[in-house]
CSV table of C-alpha atoms and ligand atoms in Angstrom, one decimal:
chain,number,residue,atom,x,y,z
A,1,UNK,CA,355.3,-72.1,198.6
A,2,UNK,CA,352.7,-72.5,195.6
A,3,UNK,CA,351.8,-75.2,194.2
A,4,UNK,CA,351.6,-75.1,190.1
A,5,UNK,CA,350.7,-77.6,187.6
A,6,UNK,CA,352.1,-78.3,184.9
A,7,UNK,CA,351.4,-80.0,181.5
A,8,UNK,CA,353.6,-82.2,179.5
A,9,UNK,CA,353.5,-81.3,175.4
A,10,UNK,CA,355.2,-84.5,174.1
A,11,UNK,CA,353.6,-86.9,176.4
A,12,UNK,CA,350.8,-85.2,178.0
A,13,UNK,CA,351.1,-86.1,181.1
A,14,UNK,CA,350.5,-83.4,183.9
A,15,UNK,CA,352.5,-83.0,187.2
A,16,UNK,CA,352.9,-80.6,190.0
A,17,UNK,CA,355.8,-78.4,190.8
A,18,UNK,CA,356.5,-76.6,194.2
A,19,UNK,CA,358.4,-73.4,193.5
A,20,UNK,CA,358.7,-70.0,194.9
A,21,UNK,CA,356.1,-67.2,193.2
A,22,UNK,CA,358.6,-65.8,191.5
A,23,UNK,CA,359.8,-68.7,189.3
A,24,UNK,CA,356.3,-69.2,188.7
A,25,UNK,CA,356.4,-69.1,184.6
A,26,UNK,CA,359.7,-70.4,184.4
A,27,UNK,CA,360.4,-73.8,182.3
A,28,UNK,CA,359.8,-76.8,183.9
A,29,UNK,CA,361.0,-80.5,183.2
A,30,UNK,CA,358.5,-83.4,183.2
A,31,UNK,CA,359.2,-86.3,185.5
A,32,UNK,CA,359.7,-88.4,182.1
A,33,UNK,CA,362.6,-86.0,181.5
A,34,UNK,CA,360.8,-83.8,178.7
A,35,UNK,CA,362.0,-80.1,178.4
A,36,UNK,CA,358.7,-78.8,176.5
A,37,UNK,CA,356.0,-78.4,179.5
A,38,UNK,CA,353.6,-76.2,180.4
A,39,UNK,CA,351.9,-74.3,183.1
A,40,UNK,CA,348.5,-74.7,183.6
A,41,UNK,CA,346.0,-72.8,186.1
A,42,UNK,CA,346.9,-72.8,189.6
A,43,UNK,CA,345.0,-76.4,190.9
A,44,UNK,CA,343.5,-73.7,194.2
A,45,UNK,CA,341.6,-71.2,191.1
A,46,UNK,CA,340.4,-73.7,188.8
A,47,UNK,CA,338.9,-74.8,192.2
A,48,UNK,CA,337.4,-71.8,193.5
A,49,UNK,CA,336.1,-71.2,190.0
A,50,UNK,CA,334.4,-74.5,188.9
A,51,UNK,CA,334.6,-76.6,192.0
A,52,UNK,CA,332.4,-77.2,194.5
A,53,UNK,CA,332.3,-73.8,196.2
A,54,UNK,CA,329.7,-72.5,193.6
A,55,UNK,CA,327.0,-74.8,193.6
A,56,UNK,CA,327.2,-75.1,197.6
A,57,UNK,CA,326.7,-71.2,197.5
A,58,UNK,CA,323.4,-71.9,196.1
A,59,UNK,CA,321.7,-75.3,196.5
A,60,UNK,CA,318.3,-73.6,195.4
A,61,UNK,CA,318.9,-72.4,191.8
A,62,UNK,CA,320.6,-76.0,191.3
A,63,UNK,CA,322.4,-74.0,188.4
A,64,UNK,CA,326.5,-73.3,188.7
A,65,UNK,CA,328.9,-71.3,186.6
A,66,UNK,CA,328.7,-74.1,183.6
A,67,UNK,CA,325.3,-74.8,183.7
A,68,UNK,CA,323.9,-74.1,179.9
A,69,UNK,CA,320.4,-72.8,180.9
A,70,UNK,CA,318.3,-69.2,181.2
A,71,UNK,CA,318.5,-69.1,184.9
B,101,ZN,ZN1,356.7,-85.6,179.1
């Protein structure tokens, strides 16, 4: 089952929910018992997309996806 984060709007915290694909964009509660929460990118793309795996792909260029250079 997925894992998906979610983030608090009245006390900003962020916590993690295990549910079922298909209740993916439902509402969820925050552990501090707030209704108004919510979803933020699944924690395995924000990885894939500025984690390590880029840089690691090319230790020669030294340059990754948020690098503000030419290259
Ligand atoms: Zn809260």
């Amino acid at each position: 089952m997925p894992l998906y984060e979610f983030k608090c709007r009245t006390c900003d915290d962020t916590f993690e929910v295990r549910r079922p694909m298909s209740e993916a964009s439902q509402p969820a509660t925050c552990p501090h018992g707030h209704a108004d929460a919510v979803r933020l990118l699944s924690v395995f793309a924000s990885v894939g997309a500025a984690g390590s795996a880029a840089p690691a792909a090319r230790p020669a260029g030294g340059c990754g996806a948020g690098c503000g250079c030419a290259h």
